[in-house]
Amino acid sequence: MCGILGVVSYSPANQLLYDGLQVLQHRGQDAAGIATMDGDTIHLHKGNGLVRDVFRTRNMRALQGNTGIAHVRYPTAGSAVDHNEAQPFYVNSPFGIVLGHNGNLTNAEELKKQLFVQDLRHVNTNSDSEVLLNVLAHELQSKSKGLRLDADSIFAAVSGVHQRCRGAYAVVAIIAGYGLLAFRDIYGIRPLVIGVNETPEGNEYLIASESVALDTLGFKFLRDVAPGEAVFVDFQGRLYTRQCSDNAQLSPCIFEYVYFSRPDSVIDGISVHESRLYMGEYLADKLARIWPDVKIDVVIPIPDSSRPSALQLANRLNILFREGFVKNRYIGRTFIMPGQAMRKKSVRQKLNAIGLEFKGKNVLLVDDSIVRGTTSREIVQMARDAGALKVYFASAAPPVRYPNVYGIDMPSRAELIATGRTDEEICREIGADALIYQDLEDLKSSVRKANPAIAEFEASCFDGIYITGDITPAYLDKVERGRSAGKANKSADDDQMELELAMSASSM
């Protein structure tokens, strides 16, 4: 999962893009980058880490120009530790293109071979985003008119990208000498919105992964970019749009609403916050049916994304809602910590129970989802240690049984706690007294209730149905082998780093 931004404005773009990345930081914390266009020059700065750590004053001053794109990275392909895979990516031919991508190409290896053999292009990293950039570059070159571009040839190039690329992609790109291009895959799996700011000089346009970036930066929400659609804004601020696929259908990723997107965003006409409230209502109704005799004294959310669902569940069942955990917001994510012992320690550092809310009570913990189960197990134990009599657990999402291949770094099937286990077995694994999951149809209804026009959702991590139609067991096996190799390499890198640190210390 990543966050992207693109802007054409009448004032310097650097601060605008920096502020936008801060708003989208939840979509990726591993790397950040900004590219701006100033006359004939593309300025680019990127690196590993949080936005606040990657950019210094000197970096910001060097990012001159009124047009730019920006990216925060959460790795799903390639290497999380390779700074060369931070985005945006740049290619100098044709014209000079810089690109940021959210999603994942499912045919990246095939495309990489085509690029080298047929298109005479070399991809230098393991990132599918660099593959996508080179496919776009080749299509622009082949569709250009006498080595010149116009809106028609740019849209024709995007049509070529749709024909060649499979998977999920929301893209922003600058084409030197022409303007800002953005487009979305034919299923609209990853979100992309466009906003406008009316100024005396003319309209400024901002394209972003989520509407919250428009709100905070003072842009008026115009609309979502449609599946298969391309948006082009030239350097004079003229806006062009076109549907570039005959096979487009809106099937957004349902996990955006469960967890990834900020609650104050509106994606494809659906308020994320509202959808989570509905999740709580449906879950409450199921709980009342399945557990009519279970006595619950208090409902406690696991911060932060489960809070709306937990609150609505408590209200619907007329049960006390209380905050029982305090979250430390200054510690890294638990799932990037090496080893289970370190992960367990990190959970304890990240959350701390308020004993008063647990002692002597039957507690219902509500979380947005359960993936590995490691965090859930530790939180259940924390509740018991704080004095809870009974600890029940509710998930606002169904069991996660399948990997996600469209841009979410879901673990392999072997790492998913729900794979091959019944609900009762999962309950024992996490140490709860009882466990209840949301039904998939109820989850879809929760999200669709805010926008009934959406007929389908990409929900493969729950149902194993991959909407692009190209995901086979062999493909999943290959992805998981690559993931295992990556973990082994990461472990080796950690060992080497420890050795180097030890040698440095001994020489002091």
Coordinates of C-alpha atoms in Angstrom, one line a residue:
M1 CA 0.0 0.0 0.0
C2 CA 1.3 3.4 -0.9
G3 CA 0.2 7.0 -1.1
I4 CA 0.5 9.3 -4.1
L5 CA 0.0 12.9 -4.9
G6 CA 0.3 15.1 -8.1
V7 CA -0.2 18.8 -8.4
V8 CA -0.2 21.6 -11.1
S9 CA -0.3 24.9 -9.3
Y10 CA 0.6 28.6 -9.7
S11 CA 2.8 28.6 -6.6
P12 CA 5.7 26.4 -5.5
A13 CA 4.6 22.8 -5.2
N14 CA 7.2 21.5 -2.7
Q15 CA 5.5 22.6 0.5
L16 CA 2.1 21.5 -0.8
L17 CA 3.4 18.0 -1.6
Y18 CA 5.3 17.7 1.7
D19 CA 2.2 18.6 3.6
G20 CA 0.1 16.2 1.5
L21 CA 2.6 13.4 2.2
Q22 CA 2.2 14.0 6.0
V23 CA -1.5 13.5 5.6
L24 CA -1.0 10.3 3.6
Q25 CA 1.7 9.0 5.9
H26 CA -0.6 6.2 7.1
R27 CA -0.4 4.6 3.6
G28 CA 3.4 4.0 3.8
Q29 CA 6.2 4.6 6.3
D30 CA 9.1 2.9 4.7
A31 CA 10.2 5.5 2.1
A32 CA 9.1 8.9 0.8
G33 CA 9.9 11.0 -2.3
I34 CA 9.0 14.2 -4.1
A35 CA 9.7 15.2 -7.7
T36 CA 9.1 18.7 -9.1
M37 CA 9.3 20.2 -12.6
D38 CA 11.0 23.6 -13.0
G39 CA 11.3 24.7 -16.6
D40 CA 13.2 21.9 -18.3
T41 CA 14.6 20.4 -15.1
I42 CA 13.1 17.6 -13.0
H43 CA 14.2 17.9 -9.3
L44 CA 14.0 14.7 -7.3
H45 CA 14.7 13.8 -3.7
K46 CA 13.7 10.5 -2.0
G47 CA 14.9 8.1 0.7
N48 CA 14.0 5.5 3.2
G49 CA 12.0 6.6 6.3
L50 CA 9.2 8.8 7.4
V51 CA 8.4 12.0 5.5
R52 CA 9.8 14.1 8.3
D53 CA 13.1 12.2 8.3
V54 CA 13.6 12.1 4.5
F55 CA 13.3 15.8 3.8
R56 CA 15.4 18.6 5.3
T57 CA 15.3 22.3 4.5
R58 CA 18.1 22.0 2.0
N59 CA 16.1 19.2 0.2
M60 CA 13.0 21.3 0.1
R61 CA 14.7 24.4 -1.3
A62 CA 16.1 22.3 -4.1
L63 CA 12.6 21.0 -5.2
Q64 CA 11.7 24.0 -7.3
G65 CA 8.8 24.4 -9.6
N66 CA 5.0 24.6 -9.6
T67 CA 4.3 21.1 -10.7
G68 CA 5.2 17.9 -8.9
I69 CA 4.4 14.4 -7.7
A70 CA 5.0 12.7 -4.4
H71 CA 5.0 9.2 -2.9
V72 CA 5.0 7.4 0.4
R73 CA 6.0 3.7 0.2
Y74 CA 4.8 0.6 1.9
P75 CA 6.6 -2.2 0.1
T76 CA 4.7 -5.1 -1.5
A77 CA 7.2 -5.9 -4.2
G78 CA 11.0 -5.6 -4.3
S79 CA 13.0 -4.8 -1.2
A80 CA 11.9 -2.7 1.8
V81 CA 15.5 -1.9 2.7
D82 CA 16.8 -0.9 -0.8
H83 CA 16.7 2.9 -1.0
N84 CA 16.9 2.6 -4.8
E85 CA 13.3 1.4 -4.8
A86 CA 12.0 4.5 -3.1
Q87 CA 9.7 6.4 -5.5
P88 CA 9.2 8.4 -7.7
F89 CA 11.1 6.6 -10.4
Y90 CA 12.7 8.5 -13.4
V91 CA 13.4 7.6 -16.9
N92 CA 15.0 10.0 -19.4
S93 CA 13.5 8.6 -22.7
P94 CA 11.3 9.6 -24.2
F95 CA 10.8 13.2 -23.1
G96 CA 11.8 12.5 -19.5
I97 CA 9.1 10.9 -17.2
V98 CA 8.9 10.6 -13.4
L99 CA 6.3 8.4 -11.9
G100 CA 4.7 7.3 -8.6
H101 CA 2.6 4.1 -8.3
N102 CA 0.2 2.7 -5.7
G103 CA -0.7 -1.0 -6.2
N104 CA 1.0 -4.1 -7.6
L105 CA 1.3 -5.5 -11.1
T106 CA 0.6 -9.2 -11.2
N107 CA 2.4 -9.8 -14.5
A108 CA 5.5 -7.7 -13.7
E109 CA 8.0 -10.5 -14.4
E110 CA 6.5 -11.1 -17.9
L111 CA 6.6 -7.4 -18.6
K112 CA 10.2 -7.1 -17.5
K113 CA 11.2 -9.7 -20.0
Q114 CA 9.2 -8.0 -22.8
L115 CA 10.7 -4.7 -22.0
F116 CA 14.2 -6.0 -22.4
V117 CA 13.7 -8.2 -25.4
Q118 CA 11.1 -6.3 -27.4
D119 CA 11.2 -2.7 -26.2
L120 CA 15.0 -2.6 -25.6
R121 CA 14.5 -1.1 -22.1
H122 CA 16.4 -2.1 -19.0
V123 CA 14.7 -2.3 -15.6
N124 CA 17.3 -1.8 -12.8
T125 CA 15.4 -2.7 -9.7
N126 CA 13.0 -5.4 -8.5
S127 CA 10.2 -2.9 -8.3
D128 CA 7.1 -3.4 -10.4
S129 CA 6.7 0.4 -10.4
E130 CA 9.8 0.8 -12.5
V131 CA 8.4 -1.8 -14.8
L132 CA 5.2 0.2 -15.1
L133 CA 7.2 3.4 -15.8
N134 CA 9.0 1.8 -18.6
V135 CA 5.8 0.3 -20.1
L136 CA 4.3 3.9 -20.0
A137 CA 7.5 5.3 -21.6
H138 CA 7.4 2.8 -24.4
E139 CA 3.7 3.4 -25.1
L140 CA 4.2 7.2 -25.1
Q141 CA 7.1 6.8 -27.6
S142 CA 5.1 4.5 -29.9
K143 CA 2.0 6.8 -29.8
S144 CA 3.7 10.1 -30.2
K145 CA 3.2 12.1 -33.4
G146 CA 6.5 12.9 -34.9
L147 CA 8.1 12.7 -31.5
R148 CA 5.6 15.2 -30.2
L149 CA 2.7 14.5 -27.8
D150 CA -0.8 15.9 -27.4
A151 CA -3.7 14.8 -25.2
D152 CA -4.9 12.2 -27.8
S153 CA -1.5 10.5 -28.0
I154 CA -1.1 10.5 -24.2
F155 CA -4.5 8.9 -23.7
A156 CA -3.7 6.4 -26.5
A157 CA -0.5 5.5 -24.5
V158 CA -2.5 4.9 -21.3
S159 CA -4.8 2.6 -23.4
G160 CA -1.7 0.7 -24.3
V161 CA -0.7 0.4 -20.7
H162 CA -4.1 -1.0 -19.8
Q163 CA -3.7 -3.6 -22.5
R164 CA -0.3 -4.7 -21.3
C165 CA -0.5 -4.3 -17.5
R166 CA -2.5 -6.5 -15.2
G167 CA -3.2 -6.0 -11.5
A168 CA -3.8 -2.8 -9.5
Y169 CA -2.3 0.6 -10.2
A170 CA -3.1 4.1 -9.4
V171 CA -0.5 6.4 -11.0
V172 CA 0.7 9.9 -11.1
A173 CA 3.5 11.0 -13.5
I174 CA 5.1 14.1 -14.9
I175 CA 6.0 14.2 -18.6
A176 CA 8.7 16.8 -19.2
G177 CA 7.6 19.5 -21.4
Y178 CA 3.9 18.5 -21.2
G179 CA 2.3 18.2 -17.8
L180 CA 0.8 15.9 -15.1
L181 CA -0.7 12.6 -16.0
A182 CA -2.7 10.3 -13.7
F183 CA -4.6 7.1 -14.3
R184 CA -6.3 4.2 -12.5
D185 CA -6.5 0.5 -13.4
I186 CA -9.5 -0.8 -15.2
Y187 CA -11.0 -2.2 -11.9
G188 CA -10.3 0.8 -9.8
I189 CA -8.8 -1.4 -7.1
R190 CA -6.7 1.4 -5.6
P191 CA -8.3 4.8 -4.9
L192 CA -7.5 8.0 -6.8
V193 CA -9.3 11.4 -6.5
I194 CA -9.0 14.8 -8.1
G195 CA -9.5 18.2 -6.6
V196 CA -9.5 21.8 -7.8
N197 CA -8.5 25.1 -6.3
E198 CA -9.8 28.2 -8.0
T199 CA -7.3 31.1 -8.0
P200 CA -7.1 34.5 -9.7
E201 CA -4.5 33.0 -12.0
G202 CA -6.6 30.0 -12.9
N203 CA -7.5 26.5 -11.6
E204 CA -5.0 24.5 -9.7
Y205 CA -5.4 20.7 -9.7
L206 CA -4.4 18.1 -7.1
I207 CA -4.6 14.4 -7.5
A208 CA -4.3 12.1 -4.5
S209 CA -4.9 8.7 -3.1
E210 CA -7.5 9.9 -0.6
S211 CA -9.9 12.8 -0.4
V212 CA -8.4 13.8 3.0
A213 CA -5.4 15.2 1.2
L214 CA -7.7 17.6 -0.8
D215 CA -9.5 18.7 2.4
T216 CA -6.3 19.5 4.4
L217 CA -4.6 21.3 1.5
G218 CA -7.6 23.5 0.7
F219 CA -8.7 21.9 -2.6
K220 CA -12.3 21.2 -3.5
F221 CA -13.2 17.6 -4.2
L222 CA -14.0 17.3 -7.9
R223 CA -14.6 13.6 -8.2
D224 CA -12.9 10.1 -8.1
V225 CA -10.8 9.2 -11.1
A226 CA -12.9 6.4 -12.8
P227 CA -11.5 2.9 -13.4
G228 CA -9.6 2.9 -16.7
E229 CA -9.7 6.7 -16.9
A230 CA -6.8 9.0 -17.5
V231 CA -6.5 12.6 -16.4
F232 CA -4.0 15.0 -17.9
V233 CA -3.3 18.5 -16.8
D234 CA -0.8 20.5 -18.9
F235 CA 1.5 23.1 -17.5
Q236 CA -0.9 25.9 -18.4
G237 CA -3.5 24.3 -16.1
R238 CA -5.8 22.9 -18.8
L239 CA -7.6 19.7 -17.7
Y240 CA -8.2 16.8 -20.1
T241 CA -9.9 13.5 -19.2
R242 CA -10.8 10.4 -21.1
Q243 CA -11.9 6.8 -20.5
C244 CA -9.0 4.7 -21.9
S245 CA -10.5 1.2 -21.6
D246 CA -13.5 -0.6 -23.0
N247 CA -13.5 -3.1 -20.2
A248 CA -13.6 -0.9 -17.1
Q249 CA -15.7 -1.8 -14.1
L250 CA -15.5 -0.4 -10.6
S251 CA -14.4 -3.0 -8.0
P252 CA -12.6 -1.2 -5.2
C253 CA -10.5 -3.0 -2.6
I254 CA -12.8 -3.5 0.4
F255 CA -9.8 -3.6 2.8
E256 CA -9.4 0.2 2.1
Y257 CA -12.6 0.7 4.1
V258 CA -11.8 -1.9 6.8
Y259 CA -8.4 -0.6 7.7
F260 CA -6.1 1.3 5.3
S261 CA -7.9 4.5 4.5
R262 CA -8.3 7.4 7.0
P263 CA -11.8 7.6 8.4
D264 CA -12.2 11.2 7.2
S265 CA -11.7 10.2 3.6
V266 CA -14.5 9.6 1.0
I267 CA -13.5 7.0 -1.6
D268 CA -15.7 6.1 -4.6
G269 CA -18.6 8.0 -3.0
I270 CA -18.3 6.1 0.3
S271 CA -17.4 7.7 3.6
V272 CA -14.8 5.5 5.2
H273 CA -16.1 6.5 8.7
E274 CA -19.7 5.8 7.8
S275 CA -18.9 2.3 6.4
R276 CA -17.1 1.4 9.6
L277 CA -20.2 2.5 11.6
Y278 CA -22.3 0.2 9.5
M279 CA -19.8 -2.6 10.1
G280 CA -20.4 -2.2 13.8
E281 CA -24.2 -2.4 13.3
Y282 CA -24.0 -5.6 11.3
L283 CA -21.6 -7.2 13.7
A284 CA -23.9 -6.2 16.6
D285 CA -26.8 -7.9 15.0
K286 CA -24.8 -11.1 14.4
L287 CA -23.6 -11.0 18.0
A288 CA -27.1 -10.7 19.3
R289 CA -28.1 -13.8 17.2
I290 CA -25.1 -16.0 17.9
W291 CA -24.5 -15.0 21.5
P292 CA -27.9 -14.2 23.0
D293 CA -26.9 -15.4 26.5
V294 CA -23.3 -14.1 26.7
K295 CA -23.0 -11.4 29.4
I296 CA -20.8 -8.5 28.2
D297 CA -20.0 -5.6 30.7
V298 CA -18.0 -3.4 28.4
V299 CA -17.0 -3.0 24.8
I300 CA -13.4 -1.8 24.2
P301 CA -11.9 -1.0 20.8
I302 CA -8.3 -1.8 19.8
P303 CA -7.0 1.5 18.6
D304 CA -7.5 3.1 16.1
S305 CA -9.4 2.0 13.1
S306 CA -11.8 -0.3 15.0
R307 CA -13.2 2.5 17.1
P308 CA -16.2 3.5 14.9
S309 CA -17.3 -0.1 14.6
A310 CA -16.9 -0.8 18.3
L311 CA -18.8 2.4 19.2
Q312 CA -21.7 1.6 17.0
L313 CA -21.8 -2.0 18.1
A314 CA -22.0 -0.9 21.8
N315 CA -24.7 1.6 21.0
R316 CA -26.8 -0.9 19.1
L317 CA -26.6 -3.5 21.9
N318 CA -26.9 -0.9 24.7
I319 CA -23.6 -2.0 26.2
L320 CA -21.1 0.4 27.9
F321 CA -18.3 1.6 25.6
R322 CA -15.0 2.5 27.1
E323 CA -11.5 3.2 26.0
G324 CA -9.3 0.6 27.6
F325 CA -6.0 0.9 25.7
V326 CA -3.6 3.8 25.4
K327 CA -1.6 3.8 22.2
N328 CA 2.0 5.0 22.0
R329 CA 2.2 6.7 18.6
Y330 CA 5.9 7.0 18.6
I331 CA 6.9 3.4 18.0
G332 CA 7.3 1.5 14.7
R333 CA 4.8 -0.9 13.3
T334 CA 4.8 -4.3 14.9
F335 CA 4.7 -6.4 11.7
I336 CA 8.1 -5.1 10.5
M337 CA 9.8 -6.3 13.6
P338 CA 12.1 -9.3 13.1
G339 CA 11.1 -12.4 15.1
Q340 CA 8.1 -13.2 17.2
A341 CA 9.9 -12.2 20.5
M342 CA 10.6 -8.7 19.2
R343 CA 7.1 -8.5 17.8
K344 CA 5.6 -9.4 21.2
K345 CA 7.8 -6.8 23.0
S346 CA 6.8 -4.2 20.5
V347 CA 3.0 -4.8 21.0
R348 CA 3.5 -4.2 24.7
Q349 CA 5.3 -1.0 24.0
K350 CA 2.7 0.1 21.5
L351 CA -0.4 -0.5 23.7
N352 CA -0.9 -0.4 27.4
A353 CA -4.1 -1.4 29.2
I354 CA -6.0 0.9 31.6
G355 CA -6.6 -1.6 34.4
L356 CA -9.7 0.2 35.7
E357 CA -11.6 -0.7 32.6
F358 CA -10.8 -4.4 32.7
K359 CA -10.7 -5.5 36.3
G360 CA -13.5 -7.8 37.3
K361 CA -15.4 -7.4 34.0
N362 CA -16.5 -9.4 31.0
V363 CA -14.9 -7.6 28.2
L364 CA -15.6 -7.6 24.4
L365 CA -12.5 -6.5 22.4
V366 CA -13.3 -5.2 18.9
D367 CA -10.6 -5.0 16.2
D368 CA -10.9 -4.1 12.5
S369 CA -9.5 -7.5 11.4
I370 CA -7.2 -10.4 12.4
V371 CA -4.3 -11.2 10.1
R372 CA -1.5 -13.1 11.8
G373 CA -3.1 -13.3 15.2
T374 CA 0.1 -12.4 17.0
T375 CA -1.1 -9.0 18.0
S376 CA -4.6 -10.3 18.9
R377 CA -3.1 -13.0 21.2
E378 CA -1.0 -10.5 23.0
I379 CA -3.8 -8.0 23.5
V380 CA -6.1 -10.7 24.9
Q381 CA -3.4 -11.6 27.4
M382 CA -3.0 -7.9 28.3
A383 CA -6.7 -7.8 29.0
R384 CA -6.4 -10.8 31.3
D385 CA -3.4 -9.4 33.0
A386 CA -5.4 -6.2 33.7
G387 CA -8.0 -8.3 35.6
A388 CA -10.7 -9.1 33.0
L389 CA -12.9 -12.1 34.0
K390 CA -13.8 -13.0 30.5
V391 CA -12.3 -11.8 27.2
Y392 CA -14.4 -12.0 24.1
F393 CA -13.1 -10.9 20.7
A394 CA -14.9 -9.5 17.7
S395 CA -13.5 -8.8 14.2
A396 CA -15.3 -6.2 12.1
A397 CA -14.0 -8.1 9.0
P398 CA -14.3 -11.7 8.0
P399 CA -11.4 -14.2 8.5
V400 CA -8.3 -13.3 6.3
R401 CA -7.6 -16.6 4.7
Y402 CA -5.8 -15.7 1.4
P403 CA -2.9 -13.5 0.4
N404 CA -3.5 -10.1 -1.3
V405 CA -1.7 -9.6 -4.6
Y406 CA -3.0 -6.1 -5.4
G407 CA -0.8 -3.9 -3.3
I408 CA -1.4 -5.0 0.3
D409 CA 1.5 -6.8 2.0
M410 CA -0.6 -9.6 3.3
P411 CA 1.5 -12.5 4.7
S412 CA 1.7 -15.9 2.9
R413 CA -1.0 -18.4 3.5
A414 CA 1.1 -20.2 6.1
E415 CA 1.4 -16.9 8.2
L416 CA -2.4 -16.2 8.1
I417 CA -3.9 -17.5 11.3
A418 CA -7.3 -18.2 9.6
T419 CA -5.8 -20.4 6.9
G420 CA -6.8 -24.0 7.6
R421 CA -8.4 -23.2 10.9
T422 CA -12.0 -23.0 12.1
D423 CA -13.3 -20.0 14.1
E424 CA -13.1 -22.2 17.3
E425 CA -9.4 -23.1 16.6
I426 CA -8.6 -19.4 15.9
C427 CA -10.2 -18.5 19.2
R428 CA -8.0 -21.0 21.1
E429 CA -4.9 -19.7 19.2
I430 CA -5.5 -16.1 20.4
G431 CA -6.6 -17.2 23.9
A432 CA -10.0 -15.6 23.9
D433 CA -13.1 -17.1 25.6
A434 CA -15.1 -16.6 22.4
L435 CA -14.6 -15.2 18.9
I436 CA -17.0 -13.7 16.4
Y437 CA -16.2 -12.6 12.8
Q438 CA -18.1 -10.3 10.5
D439 CA -19.8 -12.2 7.6
L440 CA -18.4 -11.2 4.2
E441 CA -21.8 -10.3 2.8
D442 CA -22.5 -8.1 5.8
L443 CA -19.1 -6.4 5.2
K444 CA -20.0 -5.8 1.6
S445 CA -23.4 -4.4 2.7
S446 CA -21.8 -2.2 5.2
V447 CA -19.7 -0.5 2.5
R448 CA -22.2 -0.6 -0.2
K449 CA -24.9 1.0 2.0
A450 CA -23.1 4.3 1.6
N451 CA -23.0 3.9 -2.2
P452 CA -25.4 1.3 -3.6
A453 CA -24.1 1.9 -7.1
I454 CA -21.1 -0.3 -6.4
A455 CA -21.9 -3.8 -7.5
E456 CA -18.6 -5.6 -6.8
F457 CA -15.6 -5.3 -4.4
E458 CA -12.1 -6.7 -4.6
A459 CA -12.3 -9.0 -1.5
S460 CA -9.7 -11.7 -2.4
C461 CA -8.1 -11.8 1.1
F462 CA -11.4 -13.0 2.4
D463 CA -12.9 -15.1 -0.4
G464 CA -9.9 -16.0 -2.6
I465 CA -11.5 -14.6 -5.7
Y466 CA -9.0 -12.6 -7.7
I467 CA -10.8 -10.2 -9.9
T468 CA -8.1 -9.8 -12.6
G469 CA -8.6 -13.5 -13.4
D470 CA -4.9 -14.3 -13.8
I471 CA -4.0 -15.5 -10.3
T472 CA -3.3 -19.2 -10.1
P473 CA -2.0 -21.5 -7.3
A474 CA 1.3 -21.5 -9.1
Y475 CA 1.4 -17.7 -9.0
L476 CA 0.7 -17.6 -5.3
D477 CA 3.3 -20.3 -4.6
K478 CA 5.9 -18.2 -6.5
V479 CA 5.0 -15.0 -4.6
E480 CA 5.3 -16.9 -1.3
R481 CA 8.7 -18.4 -2.3
G482 CA 9.8 -14.9 -3.1
R483 CA 8.5 -13.6 0.2
S484 CA 10.4 -16.4 2.1
A485 CA 13.6 -15.6 0.2
G486 CA 13.2 -11.9 1.0
K487 CA 12.8 -12.7 4.7
A488 CA 15.9 -14.8 4.6
N489 CA 17.9 -12.0 2.9
K490 CA 16.5 -9.5 5.4
S491 CA 17.7 -11.8 8.3
A492 CA 21.1 -12.0 6.6
D493 CA 21.2 -8.3 6.3
D494 CA 20.4 -7.9 10.0
D495 CA 23.1 -10.3 11.0
Q496 CA 25.7 -8.5 8.8
M497 CA 24.6 -5.2 10.3
E498 CA 25.1 -6.6 13.8
L499 CA 28.5 -7.9 12.9
E500 CA 29.6 -4.6 11.4
L501 CA 28.4 -2.8 14.5
A502 CA 30.2 -5.2 16.7
M503 CA 33.4 -4.8 14.7
S504 CA 33.1 -1.0 14.9
A505 CA 32.6 -1.1 18.6
S506 CA 35.6 -3.4 19.2
S507 CA 37.8 -1.0 17.2
M508 CA 36.9 2.1 19.3

